[in-house]
Coordinates of N, CA, C and O in Angstrom, one line a residue:
Chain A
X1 N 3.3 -2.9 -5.6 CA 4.1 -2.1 -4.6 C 4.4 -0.8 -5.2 O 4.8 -0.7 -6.4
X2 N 4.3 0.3 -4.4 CA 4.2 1.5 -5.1 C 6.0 1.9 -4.9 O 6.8 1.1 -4.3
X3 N 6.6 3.0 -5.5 CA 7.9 3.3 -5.9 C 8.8 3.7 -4.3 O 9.9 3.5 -3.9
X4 N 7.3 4.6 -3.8 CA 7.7 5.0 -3.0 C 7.9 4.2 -1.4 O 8.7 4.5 -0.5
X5 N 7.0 3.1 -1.5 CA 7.6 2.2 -0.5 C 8.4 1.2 -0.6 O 8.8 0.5 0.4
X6 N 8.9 0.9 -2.2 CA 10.2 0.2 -2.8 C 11.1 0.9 -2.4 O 12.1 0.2 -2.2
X7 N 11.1 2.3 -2.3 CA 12.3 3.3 -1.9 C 12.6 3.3 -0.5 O 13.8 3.5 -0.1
X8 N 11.4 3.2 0.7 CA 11.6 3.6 2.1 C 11.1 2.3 2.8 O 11.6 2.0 3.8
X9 N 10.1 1.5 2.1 CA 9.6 0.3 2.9 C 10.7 -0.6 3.5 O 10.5 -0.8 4.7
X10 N 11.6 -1.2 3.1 CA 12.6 -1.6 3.5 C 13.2 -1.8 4.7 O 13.2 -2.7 5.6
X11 N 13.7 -0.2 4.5 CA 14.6 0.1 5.3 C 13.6 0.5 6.8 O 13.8 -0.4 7.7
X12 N 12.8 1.3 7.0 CA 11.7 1.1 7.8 C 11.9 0.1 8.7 O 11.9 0.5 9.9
X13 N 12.0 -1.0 8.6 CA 11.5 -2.0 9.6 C 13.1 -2.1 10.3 O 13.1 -2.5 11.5
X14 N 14.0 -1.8 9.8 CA 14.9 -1.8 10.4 C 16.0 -1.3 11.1 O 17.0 -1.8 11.7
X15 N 14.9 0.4 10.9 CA 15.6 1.5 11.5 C 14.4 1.6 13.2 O 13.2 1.7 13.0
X16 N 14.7 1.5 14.3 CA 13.7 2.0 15.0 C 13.6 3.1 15.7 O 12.7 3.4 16.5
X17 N 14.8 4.0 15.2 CA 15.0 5.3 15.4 C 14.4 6.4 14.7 O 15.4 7.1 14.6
X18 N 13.7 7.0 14.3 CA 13.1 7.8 13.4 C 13.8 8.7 12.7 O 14.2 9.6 13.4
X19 N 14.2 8.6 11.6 CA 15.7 9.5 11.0 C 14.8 10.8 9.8 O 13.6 10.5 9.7
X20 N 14.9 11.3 9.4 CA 14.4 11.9 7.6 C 15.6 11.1 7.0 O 16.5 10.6 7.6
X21 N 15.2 11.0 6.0 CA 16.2 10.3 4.9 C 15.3 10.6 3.5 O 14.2 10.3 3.2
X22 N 16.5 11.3 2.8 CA 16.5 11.7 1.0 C 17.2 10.8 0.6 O 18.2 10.4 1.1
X23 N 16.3 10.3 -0.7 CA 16.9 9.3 -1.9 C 16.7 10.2 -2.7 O 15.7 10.9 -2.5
X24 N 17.9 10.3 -4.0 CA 17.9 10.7 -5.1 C 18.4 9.3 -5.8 O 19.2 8.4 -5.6
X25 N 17.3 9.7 -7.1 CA 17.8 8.2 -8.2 C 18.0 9.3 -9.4 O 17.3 10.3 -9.6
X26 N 19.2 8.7 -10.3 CA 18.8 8.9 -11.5 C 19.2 8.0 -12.2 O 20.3 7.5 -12.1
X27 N 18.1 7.4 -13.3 CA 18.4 6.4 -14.0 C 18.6 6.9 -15.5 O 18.1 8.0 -15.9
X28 N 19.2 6.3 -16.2 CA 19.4 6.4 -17.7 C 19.0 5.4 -18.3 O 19.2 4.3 -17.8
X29 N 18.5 5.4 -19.7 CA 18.2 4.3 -20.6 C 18.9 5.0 -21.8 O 18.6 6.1 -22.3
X30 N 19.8 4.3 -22.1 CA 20.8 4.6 -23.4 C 20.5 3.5 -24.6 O 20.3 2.3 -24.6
X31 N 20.4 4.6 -26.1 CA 20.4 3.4 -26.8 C 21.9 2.8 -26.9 O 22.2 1.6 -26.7
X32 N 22.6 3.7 -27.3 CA 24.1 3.5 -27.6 C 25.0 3.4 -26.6 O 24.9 4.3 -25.8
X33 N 25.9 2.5 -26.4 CA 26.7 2.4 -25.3 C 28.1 3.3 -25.0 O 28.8 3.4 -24.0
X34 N 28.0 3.8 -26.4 CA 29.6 4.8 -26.9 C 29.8 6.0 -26.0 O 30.8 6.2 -25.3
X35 N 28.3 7.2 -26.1 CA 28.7 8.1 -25.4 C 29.4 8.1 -24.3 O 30.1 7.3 -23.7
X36 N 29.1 9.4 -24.0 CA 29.9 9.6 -22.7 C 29.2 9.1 -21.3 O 28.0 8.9 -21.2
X37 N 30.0 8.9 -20.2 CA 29.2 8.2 -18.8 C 29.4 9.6 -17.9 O 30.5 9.9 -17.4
X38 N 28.3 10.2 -18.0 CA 28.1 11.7 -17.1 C 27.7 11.3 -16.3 O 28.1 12.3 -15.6
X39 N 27.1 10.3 -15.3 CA 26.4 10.4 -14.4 C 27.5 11.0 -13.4 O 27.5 12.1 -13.0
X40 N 28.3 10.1 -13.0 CA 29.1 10.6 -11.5 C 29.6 12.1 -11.3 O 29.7 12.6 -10.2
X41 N 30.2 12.8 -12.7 CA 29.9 14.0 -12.9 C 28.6 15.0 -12.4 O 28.6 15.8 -11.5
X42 N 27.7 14.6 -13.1 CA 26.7 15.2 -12.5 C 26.0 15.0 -10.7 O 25.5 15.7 -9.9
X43 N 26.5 13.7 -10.8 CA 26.3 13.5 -9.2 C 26.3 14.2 -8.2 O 25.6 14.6 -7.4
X44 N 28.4 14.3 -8.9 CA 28.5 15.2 -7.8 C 28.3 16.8 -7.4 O 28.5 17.4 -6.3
X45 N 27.5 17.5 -9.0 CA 27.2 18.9 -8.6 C 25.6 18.5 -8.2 O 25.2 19.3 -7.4
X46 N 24.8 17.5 -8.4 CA 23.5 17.2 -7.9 C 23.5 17.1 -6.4 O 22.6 17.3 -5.5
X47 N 24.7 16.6 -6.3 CA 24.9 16.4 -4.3 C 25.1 18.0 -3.9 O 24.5 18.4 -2.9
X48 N 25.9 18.8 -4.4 CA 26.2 20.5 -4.2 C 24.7 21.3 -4.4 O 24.6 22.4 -3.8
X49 N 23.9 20.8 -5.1 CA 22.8 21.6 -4.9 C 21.7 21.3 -3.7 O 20.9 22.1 -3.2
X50 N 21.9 19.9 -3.3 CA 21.1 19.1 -2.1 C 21.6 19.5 -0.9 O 20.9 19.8 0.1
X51 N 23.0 19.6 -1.3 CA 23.8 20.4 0.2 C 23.2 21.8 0.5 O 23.2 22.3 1.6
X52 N 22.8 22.5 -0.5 CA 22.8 23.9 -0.3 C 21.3 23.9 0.7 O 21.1 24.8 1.6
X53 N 20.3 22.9 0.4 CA 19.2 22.6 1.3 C 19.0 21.8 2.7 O 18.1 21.9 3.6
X54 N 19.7 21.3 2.5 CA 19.6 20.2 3.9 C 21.1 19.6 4.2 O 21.9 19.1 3.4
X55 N 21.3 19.7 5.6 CA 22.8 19.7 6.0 C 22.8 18.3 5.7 O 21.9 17.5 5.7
X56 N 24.2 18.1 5.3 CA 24.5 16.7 4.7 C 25.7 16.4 5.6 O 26.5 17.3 5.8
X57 N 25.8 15.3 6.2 CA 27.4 14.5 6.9 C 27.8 13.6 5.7 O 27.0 12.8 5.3
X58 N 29.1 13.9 5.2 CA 29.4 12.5 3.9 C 29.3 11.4 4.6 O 28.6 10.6 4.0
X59 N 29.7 10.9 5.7 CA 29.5 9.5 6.4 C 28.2 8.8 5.8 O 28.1 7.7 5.3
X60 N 27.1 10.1 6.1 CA 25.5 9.1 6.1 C 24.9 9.1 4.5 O 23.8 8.8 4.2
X61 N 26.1 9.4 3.6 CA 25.7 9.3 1.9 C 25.7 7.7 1.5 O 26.6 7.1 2.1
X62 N 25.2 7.2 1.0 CA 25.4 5.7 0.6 C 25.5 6.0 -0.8 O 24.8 7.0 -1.0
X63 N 25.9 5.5 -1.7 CA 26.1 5.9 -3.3 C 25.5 4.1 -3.9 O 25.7 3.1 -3.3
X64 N 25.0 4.1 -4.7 CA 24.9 2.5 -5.2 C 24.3 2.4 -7.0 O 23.2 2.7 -7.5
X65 N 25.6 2.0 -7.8 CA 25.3 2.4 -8.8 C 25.2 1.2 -9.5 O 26.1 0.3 -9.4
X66 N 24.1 1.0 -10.4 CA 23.8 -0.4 -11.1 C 23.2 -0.4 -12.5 O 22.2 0.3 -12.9
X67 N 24.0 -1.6 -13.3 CA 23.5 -1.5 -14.7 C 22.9 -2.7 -15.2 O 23.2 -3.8 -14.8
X68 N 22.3 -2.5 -15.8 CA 21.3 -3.7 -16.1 C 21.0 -3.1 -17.8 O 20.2 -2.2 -18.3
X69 N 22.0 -3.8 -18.4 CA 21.5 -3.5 -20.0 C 21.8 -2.7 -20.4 O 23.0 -2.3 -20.4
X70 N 20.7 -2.0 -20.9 CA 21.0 -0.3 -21.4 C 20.2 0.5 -20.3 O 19.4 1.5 -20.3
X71 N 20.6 0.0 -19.6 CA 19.5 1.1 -18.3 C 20.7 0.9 -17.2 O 21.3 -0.2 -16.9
X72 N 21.1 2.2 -16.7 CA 22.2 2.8 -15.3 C 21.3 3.4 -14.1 O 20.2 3.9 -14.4
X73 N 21.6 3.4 -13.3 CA 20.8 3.7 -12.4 C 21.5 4.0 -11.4 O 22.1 3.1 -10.8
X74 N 21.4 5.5 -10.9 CA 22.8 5.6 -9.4 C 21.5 6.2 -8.8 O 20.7 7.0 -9.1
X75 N 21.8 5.0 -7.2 CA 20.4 6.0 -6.3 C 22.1 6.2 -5.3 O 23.2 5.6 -5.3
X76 N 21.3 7.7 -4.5 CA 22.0 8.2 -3.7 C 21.2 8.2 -2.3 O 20.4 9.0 -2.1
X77 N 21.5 7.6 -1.7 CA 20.6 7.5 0.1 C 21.5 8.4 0.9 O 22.7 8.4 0.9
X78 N 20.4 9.4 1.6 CA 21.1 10.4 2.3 C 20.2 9.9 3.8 O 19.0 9.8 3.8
X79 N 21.0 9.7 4.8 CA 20.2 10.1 6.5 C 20.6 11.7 7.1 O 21.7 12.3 7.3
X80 N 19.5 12.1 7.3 CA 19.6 13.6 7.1 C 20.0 13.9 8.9 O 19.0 13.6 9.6
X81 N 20.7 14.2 9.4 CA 21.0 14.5 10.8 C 19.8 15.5 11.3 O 19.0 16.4 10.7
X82 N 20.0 14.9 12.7 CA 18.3 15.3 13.7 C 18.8 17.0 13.5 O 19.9 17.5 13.4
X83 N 17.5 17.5 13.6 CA 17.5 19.2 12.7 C 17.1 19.9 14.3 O 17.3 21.0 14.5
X84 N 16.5 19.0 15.4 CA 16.4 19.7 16.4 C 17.3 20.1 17.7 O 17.0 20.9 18.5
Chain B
X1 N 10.4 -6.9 -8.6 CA 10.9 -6.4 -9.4 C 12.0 -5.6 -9.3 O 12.1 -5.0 -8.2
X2 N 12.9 -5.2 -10.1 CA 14.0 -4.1 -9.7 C 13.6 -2.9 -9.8 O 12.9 -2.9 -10.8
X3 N 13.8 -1.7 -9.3 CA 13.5 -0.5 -8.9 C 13.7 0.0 -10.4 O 12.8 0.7 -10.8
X4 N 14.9 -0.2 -11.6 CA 15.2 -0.2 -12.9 C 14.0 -0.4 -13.8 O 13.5 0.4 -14.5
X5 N 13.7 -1.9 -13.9 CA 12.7 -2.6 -14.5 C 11.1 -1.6 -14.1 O 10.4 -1.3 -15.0
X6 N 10.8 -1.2 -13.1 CA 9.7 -0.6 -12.1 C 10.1 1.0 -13.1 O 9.2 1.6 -13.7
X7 N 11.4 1.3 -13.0 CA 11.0 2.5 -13.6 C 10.6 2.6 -15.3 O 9.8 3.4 -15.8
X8 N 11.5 1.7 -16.1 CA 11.6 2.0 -17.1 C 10.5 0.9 -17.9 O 9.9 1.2 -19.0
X9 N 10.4 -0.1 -17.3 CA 9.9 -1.3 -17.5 C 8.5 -0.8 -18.6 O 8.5 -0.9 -19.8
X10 N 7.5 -0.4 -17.8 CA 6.4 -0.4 -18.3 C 5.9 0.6 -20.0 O 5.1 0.4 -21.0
X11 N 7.0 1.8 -19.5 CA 7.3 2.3 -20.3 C 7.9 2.0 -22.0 O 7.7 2.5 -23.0
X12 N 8.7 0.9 -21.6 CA 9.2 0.2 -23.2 C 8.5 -0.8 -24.2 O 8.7 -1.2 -25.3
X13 N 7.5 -0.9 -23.0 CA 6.4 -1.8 -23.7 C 5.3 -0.9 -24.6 O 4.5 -1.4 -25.3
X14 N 5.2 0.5 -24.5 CA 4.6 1.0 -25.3 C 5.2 2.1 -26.7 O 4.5 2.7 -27.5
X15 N 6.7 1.9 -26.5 CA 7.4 3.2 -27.1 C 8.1 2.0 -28.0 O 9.0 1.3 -27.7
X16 N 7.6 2.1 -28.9 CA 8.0 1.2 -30.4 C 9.2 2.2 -30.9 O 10.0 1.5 -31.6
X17 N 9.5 3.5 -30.9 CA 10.7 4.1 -31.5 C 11.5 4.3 -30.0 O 11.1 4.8 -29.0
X18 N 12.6 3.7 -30.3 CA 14.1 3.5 -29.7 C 14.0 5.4 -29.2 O 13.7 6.2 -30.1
X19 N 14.4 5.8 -27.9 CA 14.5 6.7 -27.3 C 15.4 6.5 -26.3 O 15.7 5.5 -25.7
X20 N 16.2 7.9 -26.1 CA 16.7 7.7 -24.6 C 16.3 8.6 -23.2 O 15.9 9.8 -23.1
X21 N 16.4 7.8 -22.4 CA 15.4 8.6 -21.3 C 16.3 8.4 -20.5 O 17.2 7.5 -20.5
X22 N 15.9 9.6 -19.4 CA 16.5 9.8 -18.1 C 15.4 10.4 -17.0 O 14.7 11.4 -17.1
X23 N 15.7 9.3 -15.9 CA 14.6 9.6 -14.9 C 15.1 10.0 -13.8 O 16.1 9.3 -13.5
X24 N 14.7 11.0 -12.8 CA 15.3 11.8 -12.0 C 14.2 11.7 -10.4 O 13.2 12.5 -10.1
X25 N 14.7 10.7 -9.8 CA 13.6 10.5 -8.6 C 14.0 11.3 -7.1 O 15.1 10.8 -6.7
X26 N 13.6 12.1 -6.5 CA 14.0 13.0 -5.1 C 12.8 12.4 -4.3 O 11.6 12.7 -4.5
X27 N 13.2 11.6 -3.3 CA 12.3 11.3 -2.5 C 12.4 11.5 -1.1 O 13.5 11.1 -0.7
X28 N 11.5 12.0 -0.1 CA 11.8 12.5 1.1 C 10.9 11.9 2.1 O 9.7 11.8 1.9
X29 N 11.8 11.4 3.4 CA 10.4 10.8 3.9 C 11.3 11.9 5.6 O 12.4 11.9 6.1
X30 N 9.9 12.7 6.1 CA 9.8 13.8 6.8 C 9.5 12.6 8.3 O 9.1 11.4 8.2
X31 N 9.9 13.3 9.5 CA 9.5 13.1 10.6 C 8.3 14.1 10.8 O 7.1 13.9 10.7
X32 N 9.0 15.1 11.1 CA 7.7 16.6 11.0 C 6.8 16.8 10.0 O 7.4 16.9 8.9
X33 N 5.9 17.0 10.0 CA 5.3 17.9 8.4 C 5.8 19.1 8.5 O 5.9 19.4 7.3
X34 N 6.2 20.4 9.3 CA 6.5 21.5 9.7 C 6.9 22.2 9.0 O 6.6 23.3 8.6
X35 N 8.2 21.3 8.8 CA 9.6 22.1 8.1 C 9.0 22.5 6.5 O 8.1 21.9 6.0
X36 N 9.9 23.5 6.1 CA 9.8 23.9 4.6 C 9.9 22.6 3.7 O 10.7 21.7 3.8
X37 N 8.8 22.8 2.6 CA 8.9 22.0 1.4 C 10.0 22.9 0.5 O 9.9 23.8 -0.3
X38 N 11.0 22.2 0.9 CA 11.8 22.8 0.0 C 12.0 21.7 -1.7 O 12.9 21.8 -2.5
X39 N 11.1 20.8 -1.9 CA 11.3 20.4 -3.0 C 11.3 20.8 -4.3 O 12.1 20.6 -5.1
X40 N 10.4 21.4 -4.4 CA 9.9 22.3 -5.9 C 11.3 23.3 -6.4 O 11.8 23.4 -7.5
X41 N 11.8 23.9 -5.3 CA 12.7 24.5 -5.8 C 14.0 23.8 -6.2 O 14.8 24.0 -7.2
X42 N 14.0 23.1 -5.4 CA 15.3 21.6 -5.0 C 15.3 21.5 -6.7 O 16.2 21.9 -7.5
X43 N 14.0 20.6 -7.0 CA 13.9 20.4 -8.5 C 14.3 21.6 -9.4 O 14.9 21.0 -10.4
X44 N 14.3 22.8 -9.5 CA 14.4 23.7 -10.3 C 15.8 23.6 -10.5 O 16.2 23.4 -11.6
X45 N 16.8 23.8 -9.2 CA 18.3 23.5 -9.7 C 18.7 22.5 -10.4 O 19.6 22.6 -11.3
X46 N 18.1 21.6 -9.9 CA 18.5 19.6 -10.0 C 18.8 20.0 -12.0 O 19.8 20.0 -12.8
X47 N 17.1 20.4 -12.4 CA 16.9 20.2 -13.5 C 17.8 21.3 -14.1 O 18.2 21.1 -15.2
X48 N 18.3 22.4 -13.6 CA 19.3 23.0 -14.4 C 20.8 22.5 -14.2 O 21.6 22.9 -15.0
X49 N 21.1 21.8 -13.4 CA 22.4 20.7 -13.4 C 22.2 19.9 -14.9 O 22.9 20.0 -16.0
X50 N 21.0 19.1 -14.5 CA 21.0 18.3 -15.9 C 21.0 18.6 -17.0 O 21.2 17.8 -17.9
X51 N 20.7 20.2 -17.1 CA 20.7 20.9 -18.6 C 22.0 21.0 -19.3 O 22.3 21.0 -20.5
X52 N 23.1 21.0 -17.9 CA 24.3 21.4 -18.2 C 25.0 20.1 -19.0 O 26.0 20.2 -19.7
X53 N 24.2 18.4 -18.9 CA 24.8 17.8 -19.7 C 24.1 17.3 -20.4 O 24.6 16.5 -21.2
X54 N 22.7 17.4 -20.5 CA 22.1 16.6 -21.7 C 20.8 17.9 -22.6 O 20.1 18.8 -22.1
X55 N 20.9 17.7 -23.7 CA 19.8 18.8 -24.5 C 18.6 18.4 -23.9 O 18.3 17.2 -23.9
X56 N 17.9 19.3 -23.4 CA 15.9 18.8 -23.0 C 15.7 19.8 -23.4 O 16.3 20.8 -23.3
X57 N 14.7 19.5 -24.0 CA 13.3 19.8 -24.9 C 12.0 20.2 -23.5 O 11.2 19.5 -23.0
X58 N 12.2 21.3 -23.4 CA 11.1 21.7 -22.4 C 9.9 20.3 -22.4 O 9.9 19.5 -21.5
X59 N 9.0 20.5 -23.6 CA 8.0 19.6 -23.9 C 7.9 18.2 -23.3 O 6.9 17.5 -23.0
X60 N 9.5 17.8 -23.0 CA 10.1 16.1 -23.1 C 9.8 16.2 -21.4 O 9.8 15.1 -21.0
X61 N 9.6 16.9 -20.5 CA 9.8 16.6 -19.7 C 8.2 16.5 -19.0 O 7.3 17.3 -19.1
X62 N 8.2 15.1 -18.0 CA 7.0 15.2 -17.3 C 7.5 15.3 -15.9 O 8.4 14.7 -15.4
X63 N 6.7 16.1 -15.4 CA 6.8 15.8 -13.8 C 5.7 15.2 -12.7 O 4.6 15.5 -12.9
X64 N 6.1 14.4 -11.5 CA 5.0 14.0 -10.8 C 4.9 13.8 -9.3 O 5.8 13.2 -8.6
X65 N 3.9 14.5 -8.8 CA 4.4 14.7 -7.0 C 3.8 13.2 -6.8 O 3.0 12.7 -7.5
X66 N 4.5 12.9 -5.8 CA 3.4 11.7 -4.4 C 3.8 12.2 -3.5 O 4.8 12.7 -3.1
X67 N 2.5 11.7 -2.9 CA 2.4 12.1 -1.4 C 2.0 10.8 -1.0 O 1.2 10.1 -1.6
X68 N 2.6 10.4 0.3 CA 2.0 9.0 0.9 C 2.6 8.9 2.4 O 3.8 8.5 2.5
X69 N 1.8 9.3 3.5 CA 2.0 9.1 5.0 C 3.3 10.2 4.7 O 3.3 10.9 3.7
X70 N 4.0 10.3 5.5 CA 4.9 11.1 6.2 C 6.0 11.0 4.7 O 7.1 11.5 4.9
X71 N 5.8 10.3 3.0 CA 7.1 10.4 2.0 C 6.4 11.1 1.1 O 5.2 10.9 0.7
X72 N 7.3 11.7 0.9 CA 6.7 12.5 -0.7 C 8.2 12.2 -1.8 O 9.5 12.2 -1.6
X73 N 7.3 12.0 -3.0 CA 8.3 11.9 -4.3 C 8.2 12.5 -5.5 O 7.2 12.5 -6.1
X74 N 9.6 13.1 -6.0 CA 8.7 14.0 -7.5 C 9.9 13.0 -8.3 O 11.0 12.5 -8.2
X75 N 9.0 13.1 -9.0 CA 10.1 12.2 -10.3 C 9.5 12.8 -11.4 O 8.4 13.0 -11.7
X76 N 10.8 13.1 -12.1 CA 11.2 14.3 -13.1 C 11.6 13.0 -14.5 O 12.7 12.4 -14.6
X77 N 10.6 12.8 -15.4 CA 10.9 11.8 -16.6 C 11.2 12.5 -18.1 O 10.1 12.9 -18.7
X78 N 12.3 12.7 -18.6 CA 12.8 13.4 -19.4 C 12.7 12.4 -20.5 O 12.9 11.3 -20.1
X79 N 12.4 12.3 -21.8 CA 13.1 11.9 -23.5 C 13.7 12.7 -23.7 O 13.2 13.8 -23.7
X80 N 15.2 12.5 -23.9 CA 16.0 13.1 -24.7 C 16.0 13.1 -26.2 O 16.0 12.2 -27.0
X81 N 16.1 14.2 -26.5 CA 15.8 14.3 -28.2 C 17.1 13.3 -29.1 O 18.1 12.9 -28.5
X82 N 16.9 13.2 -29.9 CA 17.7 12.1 -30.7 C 19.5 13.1 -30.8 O 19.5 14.4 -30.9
X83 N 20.4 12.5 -30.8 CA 21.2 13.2 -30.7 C 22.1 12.9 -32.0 O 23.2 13.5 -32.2
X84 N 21.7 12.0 -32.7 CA 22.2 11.8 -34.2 C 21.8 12.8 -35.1 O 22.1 12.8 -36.3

């Protein structure tokens, strides 16, 4: 199964409305667990530069952040409002 | 598999020296093809956000388009240089 149908296949069958929809993932693999935890920091100027391209409603943001080990991973699901 | 394991997974099976990585996925899935590809640029900020919190090494970074039916994905795979 390819990344990109792991990311949209899904939800597809469930939507029968035809929406755009951006996912942003960033994942981290840390060796050490001490540093600092930037992600939601950076998040939120990564969401300010996404805004500057494509109108965003915060309602349609889904945030979902998960750790597994030394690996973090925040995907961000955006439904992009109809542009016409 | 997990979207985590899928990203980082295959990769730790060949990297015998302990590294930390950070992977940066923007995925868009279009109604129209019409509209501006605004991704390339999208990326150019993203990755100067992330400059602002982790050191990259020009070199460390790979980048990768897909294209598939109406989604496209660039995923931006960073090694961060050793920070000890």
């Amino acid at each position: 199964m390819s990344l990109l149908s792991m990311l949209f296949g899904e939800k597809k069958k469930s939507a029968n409305v035809a929406k755009e929809r951006l996912s942003l993932i960033i994942a981290r693999e840390r060796i050490d667990q001490d540093g600092p935890d930037f992600l939601p920091q950076m998040r939120d100027e990564l969401m300010q530069v996404i805004a500057k391209y494509v109108k965003i409603d915060q309602e349609d943001i889904k945030f979902n952040l998960q750790k597994q080990g030394n690996m973090e991973m925040l995907e961000v699901n955006i439904v992009l409002p109809d542009q016409k």
